[in-house]
Amino acid sequence: DSARNGFSFKGIKDYLECYRSGKLTPSQVAKNIIAVLEDCDKSTPPLRAIVQWDREQIMLMAEASTTRYRNKCTLSCLDGIPVCLKEEFKVVPYHHRVGTVYLGAQPETEDATVAKKLREAGAIIIGVSNMHELGTGTTGCNPNRYHKIPRNPYNPNHFTGGSSSGSAAAVAAGLCPVAIGTDGGGSVRIPASFCGVVGLKGTFGRISCHGSLPLSYSTVSAGPICTSVADAAIVYSILAEPDLLYPYGLKQPKATLSDMCAPDLKGLKLGVDWTFFKACDAEVLSACEKAVKHLESLGASVVEVSLPEMEEARVAHVICILSEMRDFLQPDFNKHFHEMNLETRASLALASQFTALDYIKANRQRTRSMRFLQEIFSTVNCILTPAIPCTAPRIYESDLLTGSSDMSFTVRSIRYMQLGNFTGIPGLVVPIGYSTAGLPISFQVMAKWWDEAVLLRIGLKLEQFRDQTKKPSIYYDILA
């Protein structure tokens, strides 16, 4: 717990205090959320964070939770906590559209594993959140009729980032303290960074992706987007475990939060490749360099490391993720080409130019990159980078009609993200400040496979670096 002056986001702890003290019940909170969901899409421009929700479903879960609090038999510390899931996950009874107009014609009858776990923990699923069509971009721009462009709560004229765009917007705007996204090229960490909240991409296989559309089976991990590192730790501890329906994570070691609350960072070695680190905007660099000094002041030692073959790894990640998406979406590309956004068509058309040889070479590069990281992690506990080289880009009028395709921005936005997706290591992004324009700036910590605990330990200390939290210009206080 960190006492804060001025604005602070309402997190899991605030909800639990209201429920346990009897100040509010989950049912009252649910009514507030329903009122807000009605309001935020009537605003100009509409927020478009949650794209499907159902009053009856929300109230059913809330009433069940209210009864459990009354009888003092709650299921977990997520009992009564509002959450949303990216539309990439199957959630009963919503349509599994994955950001498209042509998928999910019928309502779902079976939950994805993460949705099931959240229900078992007593969470109130408030709906499914907006996303970039088929997860193919990093802006969150989706002009489809079911989706429209989600707005960045810090500045509605700027993008949220993608592809878990609605998840980050929902958390930053106060609709729920917890959202679940997926991350194949920064899709949890980019929107979390642009919207000034915390995003965790687990180790590949750590959190089950069963019941999400398998767009890229070798790069995508699931993870929480939350208002704080502590909340991300709580959600991680509930979701991170093997799932018989998801073979990639079956052999994982037990998830722990060991030493997460240690008073300092003594004994930790933090690796920085300064050449790589510095390839970002001046404002971002300035904030991130100060954050490194802050971690040093808490007893950690900063060690210079060299991340070899980063350009090769960058190209190889693009070949892997796009080839796998193109393979999975081949029938859609043939049958629903004209129903796809222009940007999606362009990305899949580009992907069709890669050959089997390219894919094999890219995977050989993956083996090399993982080997390099093994050596680096034998000398340091973590690798530090800025989260994104820039702040959230502007939305233009034309984007609302035809979408947006800016390959140079896509390449730039995933610069610090790709290594984690390509090699499967976990990454955590934490907001550390704001640009002069008032847009959030974030910092990233990556660790070796399965060592999310050290990320959360460093993340808690990073949160103390930011001297104040600015209130987003779109913010709903559900507990008020």
Short mmCIF file of C-alpha atoms in Angstrom, two decimals:
data_model
loop_
_atom_site.label_atom_id
_atom_site.label_comp_id
_atom_site.label_asym_id
_atom_site.label_seq_id
_atom_site.Cartn_x
_atom_site.Cartn_y
_atom_site.Cartn_z
CA ASP A 1 0.00 0.00 0.00
CA SER A 2 1.38 3.42 -0.91
CA ALA A 3 -0.31 6.56 0.43
CA ARG A 4 -0.70 9.14 -2.31
CA ASN A 5 -1.38 12.83 -2.44
CA GLY A 6 -3.87 14.05 -5.00
CA PHE A 7 -5.49 11.67 -7.47
CA SER A 8 -5.13 7.92 -7.24
CA PHE A 9 -6.89 5.25 -9.26
CA LYS A 10 -9.39 3.08 -7.40
CA GLY A 11 -7.91 -0.41 -7.16
CA ILE A 12 -8.89 -3.83 -5.81
CA LYS A 13 -8.12 -2.75 -2.23
CA ASP A 14 -10.55 0.21 -2.45
CA TYR A 15 -13.36 -2.07 -3.63
CA LEU A 16 -12.65 -4.63 -0.91
CA GLU A 17 -12.64 -1.93 1.79
CA CYS A 18 -16.08 -0.73 0.61
CA TYR A 19 -17.47 -4.27 0.59
CA ARG A 20 -15.99 -5.36 3.91
CA SER A 21 -17.03 -2.19 5.72
CA GLY A 22 -20.54 -2.39 4.26
CA LYS A 23 -20.20 1.07 2.71
CA LEU A 24 -21.17 -0.39 -0.67
CA THR A 25 -22.28 -3.81 -1.90
CA PRO A 26 -21.20 -5.41 -5.20
CA SER A 27 -24.83 -4.92 -6.37
CA GLN A 28 -24.64 -1.16 -5.78
CA VAL A 29 -21.29 -1.03 -7.58
CA ALA A 30 -22.78 -2.96 -10.50
CA LYS A 31 -25.63 -0.44 -10.79
CA ASN A 32 -23.05 2.38 -10.89
CA ILE A 33 -21.12 0.56 -13.62
CA ILE A 34 -24.26 0.03 -15.72
CA ALA A 35 -25.05 3.75 -15.45
CA VAL A 36 -21.49 4.59 -16.51
CA LEU A 37 -21.54 2.12 -19.43
CA GLU A 38 -24.68 3.83 -20.70
CA ASP A 39 -23.12 7.26 -20.22
CA CYS A 40 -19.63 6.76 -21.66
CA ASP A 41 -20.90 5.76 -25.10
CA LYS A 42 -23.26 8.74 -25.27
CA SER A 43 -20.38 11.13 -24.62
CA THR A 44 -18.70 13.06 -27.44
CA PRO A 45 -16.59 11.35 -28.60
CA PRO A 46 -17.78 7.98 -27.23
CA LEU A 47 -15.16 6.14 -25.12
CA ARG A 48 -15.77 2.75 -26.85
CA ALA A 49 -13.82 0.78 -24.23
CA ILE A 50 -16.45 -1.93 -23.62
CA VAL A 51 -18.10 -3.07 -26.85
CA GLN A 52 -20.49 -5.74 -25.49
CA TRP A 53 -22.17 -5.78 -22.10
CA ASP A 54 -25.38 -7.11 -20.60
CA ARG A 55 -27.18 -5.52 -17.63
CA GLU A 56 -28.73 -8.82 -16.51
CA GLN A 57 -25.39 -10.71 -16.57
CA ILE A 58 -23.64 -7.98 -14.59
CA MET A 59 -26.39 -7.87 -11.95
CA LEU A 60 -26.51 -11.69 -11.59
CA MET A 61 -22.78 -11.89 -10.77
CA ALA A 62 -22.99 -8.84 -8.48
CA GLU A 63 -25.97 -10.18 -6.53
CA ALA A 64 -24.26 -13.53 -6.00
CA SER A 65 -21.18 -11.69 -4.70
CA THR A 66 -23.31 -9.48 -2.42
CA THR A 67 -24.81 -12.62 -0.87
CA ARG A 68 -21.32 -14.08 -0.30
CA TYR A 69 -20.18 -10.90 1.48
CA ARG A 70 -23.31 -10.96 3.63
CA ASN A 71 -22.65 -14.60 4.58
CA LYS A 72 -18.89 -13.99 4.99
CA CYS A 73 -17.95 -16.72 2.52
CA THR A 74 -16.18 -14.84 -0.31
CA LEU A 75 -14.31 -16.83 -2.97
CA SER A 76 -11.11 -14.80 -3.35
CA CYS A 77 -9.87 -11.22 -3.18
CA LEU A 78 -11.36 -10.75 -6.66
CA ASP A 79 -14.86 -11.41 -5.31
CA GLY A 80 -17.07 -8.53 -6.41
CA ILE A 81 -14.25 -6.88 -8.40
CA PRO A 82 -15.36 -5.57 -11.83
CA VAL A 83 -13.25 -6.95 -14.70
CA CYS A 84 -13.44 -6.98 -18.49
CA LEU A 85 -11.83 -9.27 -21.06
CA LYS A 86 -10.55 -8.46 -24.52
CA GLU A 87 -12.93 -9.58 -27.27
CA GLU A 88 -10.26 -12.10 -28.33
CA PHE A 89 -11.46 -14.32 -25.44
CA LYS A 90 -14.67 -16.34 -25.47
CA VAL A 91 -16.98 -15.02 -22.77
CA VAL A 92 -20.54 -16.33 -22.31
CA PRO A 93 -22.99 -14.97 -23.57
CA TYR A 94 -21.13 -12.46 -25.78
CA HIS A 95 -20.15 -12.67 -29.45
CA HIS A 96 -16.55 -13.77 -30.03
CA ARG A 97 -15.92 -11.18 -32.76
CA VAL A 98 -12.18 -10.58 -32.19
CA GLY A 99 -12.56 -7.04 -33.50
CA THR A 100 -14.17 -8.10 -36.81
CA VAL A 101 -17.66 -7.77 -38.32
CA TYR A 102 -17.76 -11.36 -39.60
CA LEU A 103 -16.69 -13.60 -36.67
CA GLY A 104 -18.88 -14.61 -33.70
CA ALA A 105 -22.24 -14.67 -35.44
CA GLN A 106 -23.73 -16.60 -32.50
CA PRO A 107 -23.34 -15.81 -28.76
CA GLU A 108 -20.69 -17.95 -27.00
CA THR A 109 -21.81 -20.93 -24.94
CA GLU A 110 -18.41 -21.74 -23.38
CA ASP A 111 -15.94 -19.53 -21.51
CA ALA A 112 -12.23 -19.22 -22.23
CA THR A 113 -10.13 -20.56 -19.32
CA VAL A 114 -9.33 -17.07 -17.99
CA ALA A 115 -13.03 -16.08 -18.03
CA LYS A 116 -13.87 -19.29 -16.18
CA LYS A 117 -11.18 -18.64 -13.55
CA LEU A 118 -12.38 -15.06 -13.01
CA ARG A 119 -15.95 -16.32 -12.51
CA GLU A 120 -14.71 -18.96 -10.04
CA ALA A 121 -12.89 -16.20 -8.15
CA GLY A 122 -16.18 -14.27 -7.85
CA ALA A 123 -15.25 -11.39 -10.17
CA ILE A 124 -18.00 -9.40 -11.92
CA ILE A 125 -17.39 -9.58 -15.66
CA ILE A 126 -18.74 -6.24 -16.92
CA GLY A 127 -18.39 -7.16 -20.61
CA VAL A 128 -15.87 -7.63 -23.40
CA SER A 129 -13.52 -4.86 -24.45
CA ASN A 130 -12.69 -3.29 -27.79
CA MET A 131 -9.63 -4.42 -29.75
CA HIS A 132 -7.71 -3.79 -32.93
CA GLU A 133 -9.22 -5.98 -35.66
CA LEU A 134 -7.72 -9.49 -35.33
CA GLY A 135 -4.94 -8.00 -33.19
CA THR A 136 -3.08 -6.85 -36.30
CA GLY A 137 -2.00 -3.35 -35.18
CA THR A 138 -0.66 -1.24 -32.33
CA THR A 139 -2.89 1.86 -32.47
CA GLY A 140 -6.23 0.30 -31.47
CA CYS A 141 -7.83 1.98 -34.50
CA ASN A 142 -10.85 -0.09 -35.52
CA PRO A 143 -13.49 1.69 -37.67
CA ASN A 144 -15.78 -1.40 -37.78
CA ARG A 145 -19.45 -0.78 -37.02
CA TYR A 146 -19.41 -2.97 -33.88
CA HIS A 147 -16.27 -1.40 -32.47
CA LYS A 148 -15.35 2.16 -33.51
CA ILE A 149 -12.23 3.90 -32.22
CA PRO A 150 -11.60 3.59 -28.47
CA ARG A 151 -10.39 6.87 -26.92
CA ASN A 152 -7.39 7.43 -24.68
CA PRO A 153 -8.76 8.56 -21.29
CA TYR A 154 -5.79 10.95 -20.89
CA ASN A 155 -6.62 12.66 -24.17
CA PRO A 156 -9.61 11.50 -26.24
CA ASN A 157 -7.99 12.88 -29.41
CA HIS A 158 -5.22 10.29 -29.08
CA PHE A 159 -5.14 6.52 -29.61
CA THR A 160 -5.17 4.02 -26.75
CA GLY A 161 -2.60 1.75 -28.38
CA GLY A 162 -3.38 -1.81 -29.42
CA SER A 163 -4.32 -4.43 -29.76
CA SER A 164 -5.86 -4.74 -26.23
CA SER A 165 -7.13 -1.18 -26.70
CA GLY A 166 -10.46 -1.30 -24.87
CA SER A 167 -8.95 -3.20 -21.92
CA ALA A 168 -6.47 -0.40 -21.18
CA ALA A 169 -9.04 2.36 -21.81
CA ALA A 170 -11.54 0.69 -19.44
CA VAL A 171 -8.98 0.52 -16.60
CA ALA A 172 -7.65 4.06 -17.13
CA ALA A 173 -11.20 5.48 -17.29
CA GLY A 174 -12.15 3.78 -14.01
CA LEU A 175 -14.76 1.39 -15.48
CA CYS A 176 -12.99 -1.53 -13.80
CA PRO A 177 -9.69 -1.91 -11.93
CA VAL A 178 -8.76 -5.10 -13.83
CA ALA A 179 -8.82 -6.08 -17.50
CA ILE A 180 -7.36 -9.03 -19.36
CA GLY A 181 -5.54 -8.73 -22.68
CA THR A 182 -3.29 -10.76 -24.94
CA ASP A 183 0.19 -9.77 -26.12
CA GLY A 184 1.87 -11.08 -29.31
CA GLY A 185 3.82 -7.92 -30.18
CA GLY A 186 3.17 -5.64 -27.21
CA SER A 187 -0.63 -5.87 -27.28
CA VAL A 188 -1.00 -5.67 -23.47
CA ARG A 189 2.03 -3.47 -22.77
CA ILE A 190 1.52 -0.85 -25.51
CA PRO A 191 -2.06 0.15 -24.58
CA ALA A 192 -1.23 -0.04 -20.85
CA SER A 193 1.70 2.34 -21.49
CA PHE A 194 -0.24 4.77 -23.68
CA CYS A 195 -3.12 4.86 -21.16
CA GLY A 196 -0.92 5.28 -18.08
CA VAL A 197 -1.72 2.00 -16.31
CA VAL A 198 0.19 -1.20 -15.43
CA GLY A 199 0.46 -4.09 -17.92
CA LEU A 200 1.98 -7.54 -17.37
CA LYS A 201 2.80 -9.97 -20.15
CA GLY A 202 3.41 -13.32 -18.49
CA THR A 203 6.02 -15.83 -19.63
CA PHE A 204 4.83 -17.63 -22.78
CA GLY A 205 2.42 -20.36 -21.56
CA ARG A 206 2.16 -19.03 -17.97
CA ILE A 207 -1.49 -17.89 -18.26
CA SER A 208 -3.77 -20.09 -20.37
CA CYS A 209 -4.87 -18.72 -23.75
CA HIS A 210 -7.36 -21.56 -24.25
CA GLY A 211 -10.57 -20.07 -25.62
CA SER A 212 -8.87 -17.13 -27.30
CA LEU A 213 -8.50 -17.04 -31.09
CA PRO A 214 -5.09 -18.68 -31.75
CA LEU A 215 -3.81 -15.92 -34.05
CA SER A 216 -0.10 -16.56 -33.40
CA TYR A 217 0.57 -19.65 -31.35
CA SER A 218 4.29 -19.05 -30.64
CA THR A 219 4.34 -15.36 -29.61
CA VAL A 220 1.09 -14.61 -27.75
CA SER A 221 0.83 -14.50 -23.95
CA ALA A 222 -2.12 -13.36 -21.85
CA GLY A 223 -1.84 -10.90 -19.00
CA PRO A 224 -3.60 -8.39 -16.76
CA ILE A 225 -3.92 -4.62 -17.21
CA CYS A 226 -4.48 -2.97 -13.82
CA THR A 227 -4.33 0.32 -11.95
CA SER A 228 -1.36 -0.83 -9.83
CA VAL A 229 1.44 -3.39 -9.64
CA ALA A 230 -0.12 -4.92 -6.50
CA ASP A 231 -3.36 -5.52 -8.41
CA ALA A 232 -1.45 -7.07 -11.32
CA ALA A 233 0.21 -9.41 -8.79
CA ILE A 234 -3.17 -10.44 -7.35
CA VAL A 235 -4.65 -11.21 -10.79
CA TYR A 236 -1.45 -12.98 -11.89
CA SER A 237 -1.51 -15.20 -8.79
CA ILE A 238 -5.07 -16.28 -9.60
CA LEU A 239 -4.61 -16.86 -13.35
CA ALA A 240 -1.07 -18.27 -13.54
CA GLU A 241 -1.17 -22.05 -13.46
CA PRO A 242 -1.12 -24.99 -15.86
CA ASP A 243 -4.28 -25.69 -17.88
CA LEU A 244 -4.78 -29.16 -19.37
CA LEU A 245 -6.49 -27.52 -22.36
CA TYR A 246 -3.42 -25.36 -23.07
CA PRO A 247 -0.34 -27.55 -23.60
CA TYR A 248 2.23 -24.71 -23.81
CA GLY A 249 2.17 -24.07 -20.07
CA LEU A 250 1.87 -27.58 -18.68
CA LYS A 251 5.48 -27.89 -17.50
CA GLN A 252 5.64 -24.48 -15.79
CA PRO A 253 7.10 -24.09 -12.29
CA LYS A 254 4.71 -22.92 -9.56
CA ALA A 255 3.98 -19.20 -9.70
CA THR A 256 5.23 -17.35 -6.61
CA LEU A 257 5.36 -13.77 -5.40
CA SER A 258 8.55 -14.38 -3.38
CA ASP A 259 10.34 -11.26 -2.05
CA MET A 260 7.84 -9.08 -3.90
CA CYS A 261 7.42 -6.81 -0.88
CA ALA A 262 11.13 -6.66 0.10
CA PRO A 263 11.90 -3.20 1.52
CA ASP A 264 14.62 -2.45 -1.04
CA LEU A 265 16.29 -3.82 -4.17
CA LYS A 266 19.62 -4.82 -2.57
CA GLY A 267 21.31 -7.71 -4.33
CA LEU A 268 19.47 -7.22 -7.64
CA LYS A 269 21.44 -6.66 -10.83
CA LEU A 270 19.60 -4.72 -13.53
CA GLY A 271 20.91 -4.99 -17.08
CA VAL A 272 20.78 -2.05 -19.49
CA ASP A 273 21.91 -1.98 -23.12
CA TRP A 274 22.30 1.81 -23.32
CA THR A 275 22.45 2.01 -27.13
CA PHE A 276 19.14 0.14 -27.38
CA PHE A 277 17.70 1.99 -24.37
CA LYS A 278 18.39 5.45 -25.83
CA ALA A 279 16.61 4.95 -29.18
CA CYS A 280 13.49 6.85 -28.06
CA ASP A 281 12.06 10.38 -27.89
CA ALA A 282 13.94 12.86 -25.66
CA GLU A 283 11.07 13.23 -23.15
CA VAL A 284 10.74 9.46 -22.81
CA LEU A 285 14.50 9.01 -22.41
CA SER A 286 14.77 11.70 -19.75
CA ALA A 287 12.02 10.12 -17.59
CA CYS A 288 13.36 6.58 -18.08
CA GLU A 289 16.97 7.50 -17.20
CA LYS A 290 15.73 9.07 -13.95
CA ALA A 291 13.74 5.90 -13.21
CA VAL A 292 16.93 3.82 -13.56
CA LYS A 293 18.68 6.12 -11.04
CA HIS A 294 15.70 5.70 -8.69
CA LEU A 295 16.08 1.89 -8.80
CA GLU A 296 19.81 2.28 -8.15
CA SER A 297 19.09 4.47 -5.11
CA LEU A 298 17.13 1.53 -3.64
CA GLY A 299 20.21 -0.70 -3.63
CA ALA A 300 20.06 -2.36 -7.07
CA SER A 301 23.19 -2.32 -9.21
CA VAL A 302 22.92 -1.34 -12.86
CA VAL A 303 25.05 -3.48 -15.16
CA GLU A 304 25.75 -2.63 -18.79
CA VAL A 305 24.78 -5.53 -21.05
CA SER A 306 24.82 -5.99 -24.80
CA LEU A 307 21.69 -7.39 -26.45
CA PRO A 308 23.13 -9.03 -29.57
CA GLU A 309 21.45 -9.34 -32.97
CA MET A 310 18.48 -7.14 -32.05
CA GLU A 311 17.85 -6.18 -35.68
CA GLU A 312 17.78 -9.86 -36.68
CA ALA A 313 15.46 -10.66 -33.77
CA ARG A 314 13.18 -7.75 -34.74
CA VAL A 315 12.76 -8.98 -38.31
CA ALA A 316 12.44 -12.62 -37.21
CA HIS A 317 9.64 -11.76 -34.74
CA VAL A 318 7.68 -10.00 -37.51
CA ILE A 319 8.14 -13.03 -39.81
CA CYS A 320 6.99 -15.44 -37.06
CA ILE A 321 3.92 -13.54 -35.88
CA LEU A 322 2.70 -12.53 -39.35
CA SER A 323 3.32 -15.97 -40.89
CA GLU A 324 1.37 -17.66 -38.10
CA MET A 325 -1.50 -15.17 -38.35
CA ARG A 326 -1.60 -15.52 -42.11
CA ASP A 327 -1.64 -19.31 -41.79
CA PHE A 328 -4.49 -19.29 -39.26
CA LEU A 329 -6.47 -16.61 -41.12
CA GLN A 330 -5.99 -18.06 -44.62
CA PRO A 331 -9.67 -19.14 -44.92
CA ASP A 332 -10.83 -15.73 -43.61
CA PHE A 333 -8.53 -13.89 -46.01
CA ASN A 334 -10.04 -15.81 -48.93
CA LYS A 335 -13.66 -15.67 -47.79
CA HIS A 336 -13.99 -12.39 -45.84
CA PHE A 337 -11.37 -10.20 -47.52
CA HIS A 338 -13.84 -7.41 -48.29
CA GLU A 339 -15.18 -7.36 -44.71
CA MET A 340 -11.71 -6.78 -43.25
CA ASN A 341 -10.28 -3.35 -42.47
CA LEU A 342 -7.83 -2.04 -45.08
CA GLU A 343 -4.96 -2.23 -42.59
CA THR A 344 -5.69 -5.91 -41.83
CA ARG A 345 -5.74 -6.72 -45.53
CA ALA A 346 -2.41 -4.96 -46.02
CA SER A 347 -0.77 -6.79 -43.10
CA LEU A 348 -2.01 -10.20 -44.25
CA ALA A 349 -1.02 -9.45 -47.85
CA LEU A 350 2.48 -8.57 -46.63
CA ALA A 351 2.55 -11.80 -44.60
CA SER A 352 1.77 -13.83 -47.72
CA GLN A 353 5.15 -12.78 -49.14
CA PHE A 354 7.09 -14.70 -46.48
CA THR A 355 8.28 -18.17 -47.48
CA ALA A 356 8.68 -21.40 -45.51
CA LEU A 357 12.43 -20.73 -45.65
CA ASP A 358 11.94 -17.31 -44.04
CA TYR A 359 9.91 -18.90 -41.25
CA ILE A 360 12.52 -21.60 -40.60
CA LYS A 361 15.33 -19.03 -40.52
CA ALA A 362 13.31 -16.81 -38.18
CA ASN A 363 12.88 -19.71 -35.76
CA ARG A 364 16.60 -20.46 -35.90
CA GLN A 365 17.11 -16.84 -34.91
CA ARG A 366 14.70 -17.40 -32.03
CA THR A 367 16.86 -20.24 -30.71
CA ARG A 368 19.93 -17.98 -30.94
CA SER A 369 18.18 -15.09 -29.19
CA MET A 370 16.97 -17.35 -26.37
CA ARG A 371 20.53 -18.63 -25.93
CA PHE A 372 21.88 -15.06 -25.71
CA LEU A 373 19.25 -14.24 -23.10
CA GLN A 374 20.14 -17.34 -21.07
CA GLU A 375 23.70 -16.05 -20.86
CA ILE A 376 22.60 -12.49 -20.02
CA PHE A 377 20.25 -13.71 -17.27
CA SER A 378 23.09 -15.68 -15.69
CA THR A 379 24.67 -12.29 -14.88
CA VAL A 380 21.64 -10.01 -14.28
CA ASN A 381 18.12 -10.44 -12.81
CA CYS A 382 16.37 -8.10 -15.24
CA ILE A 383 16.67 -6.08 -18.42
CA LEU A 384 15.42 -2.48 -18.29
CA THR A 385 14.10 -0.47 -21.26
CA PRO A 386 11.63 2.33 -21.90
CA ALA A 387 8.20 0.80 -22.60
CA ILE A 388 7.56 2.63 -25.91
CA PRO A 389 9.85 5.13 -27.68
CA CYS A 390 7.04 7.73 -27.95
CA THR A 391 3.69 8.75 -26.45
CA ALA A 392 0.22 7.94 -27.86
CA PRO A 393 -0.31 9.24 -31.42
CA ARG A 394 -3.10 11.59 -32.53
CA ILE A 395 -6.38 10.40 -34.06
CA TYR A 396 -7.20 12.04 -37.42
CA GLU A 397 -10.67 12.44 -38.94
CA SER A 398 -9.83 10.01 -41.76
CA ASP A 399 -8.93 7.30 -39.20
CA LEU A 400 -12.56 7.22 -38.05
CA LEU A 401 -13.72 6.30 -41.55
CA THR A 402 -11.04 4.16 -43.14
CA GLY A 403 -8.81 3.20 -40.24
CA SER A 404 -5.10 3.96 -39.99
CA SER A 405 -2.07 2.24 -41.44
CA ASP A 406 1.34 3.60 -40.52
CA MET A 407 3.97 0.89 -40.80
CA SER A 408 6.75 3.12 -39.48
CA PHE A 409 4.73 3.82 -36.30
CA THR A 410 3.96 0.09 -35.87
CA VAL A 411 7.63 -0.81 -36.17
CA ARG A 412 8.60 1.96 -33.74
CA SER A 413 5.91 1.18 -31.16
CA ILE A 414 6.95 -2.47 -30.82
CA ARG A 415 10.69 -1.73 -30.63
CA TYR A 416 11.04 -2.62 -26.92
CA MET A 417 8.22 -5.18 -26.97
CA GLN A 418 9.37 -7.72 -29.54
CA LEU A 419 12.14 -9.40 -27.55
CA GLY A 420 9.65 -10.58 -24.91
CA ASN A 421 7.22 -11.98 -27.49
CA PHE A 422 9.92 -13.55 -29.65
CA THR A 423 11.71 -15.38 -26.80
CA GLY A 424 8.77 -15.83 -24.38
CA ILE A 425 10.28 -13.91 -21.44
CA PRO A 426 7.88 -11.94 -19.20
CA GLY A 427 7.64 -8.13 -19.24
CA LEU A 428 6.00 -5.53 -16.99
CA VAL A 429 5.25 -1.91 -17.91
CA VAL A 430 4.72 0.73 -15.22
CA PRO A 431 3.75 4.39 -15.75
CA ILE A 432 6.52 6.75 -14.53
CA GLY A 433 5.46 10.21 -15.71
CA TYR A 434 3.95 12.40 -18.42
CA SER A 435 5.07 14.29 -21.50
CA THR A 436 4.71 18.08 -21.64
CA ALA A 437 1.47 17.40 -23.54
CA GLY A 438 0.21 15.41 -20.53
CA LEU A 439 0.41 11.96 -22.16
CA PRO A 440 1.67 9.00 -20.08
CA ILE A 441 5.28 7.74 -20.29
CA SER A 442 6.05 4.19 -19.12
CA PHE A 443 9.04 2.02 -18.23
CA GLN A 444 9.56 -1.70 -18.93
CA VAL A 445 11.25 -4.45 -16.90
CA MET A 446 11.87 -7.91 -18.42
CA ALA A 447 13.08 -11.00 -16.55
CA LYS A 448 14.04 -14.58 -17.29
CA TRP A 449 11.37 -17.18 -18.04
CA TRP A 450 8.91 -17.80 -15.14
CA ASP A 451 10.46 -15.07 -12.96
CA GLU A 452 7.47 -12.71 -12.87
CA ALA A 453 8.03 -12.28 -9.11
CA VAL A 454 11.15 -10.15 -9.62
CA LEU A 455 9.30 -7.97 -12.14
CA LEU A 456 6.57 -7.28 -9.60
CA ARG A 457 9.14 -6.54 -6.88
CA ILE A 458 10.87 -3.94 -9.09
CA GLY A 459 7.50 -2.68 -10.36
CA LEU A 460 6.35 -1.81 -6.82
CA LYS A 461 9.47 0.33 -6.40
CA LEU A 462 9.03 1.96 -9.83
CA GLU A 463 5.55 3.10 -8.80
CA GLN A 464 7.12 5.16 -6.01
CA PHE A 465 9.22 7.06 -8.55
CA ARG A 466 6.32 8.98 -10.08
CA ASP A 467 5.80 12.02 -7.85
CA GLN A 468 2.13 12.46 -8.78
CA THR A 469 -0.59 10.67 -10.70
CA LYS A 470 -2.55 12.89 -13.05
CA LYS A 471 -6.26 12.27 -13.30
CA PRO A 472 -7.31 11.16 -16.81
CA SER A 473 -9.58 13.66 -18.57
CA ILE A 474 -12.17 10.84 -18.86
CA TYR A 475 -12.52 9.20 -15.46
CA TYR A 476 -15.48 7.62 -13.68
CA ASP A 477 -15.29 7.06 -9.94
CA ILE A 478 -17.46 3.96 -9.56
CA LEU A 479 -17.12 4.00 -5.75
CA ALA A 480 -18.13 7.66 -5.31
#
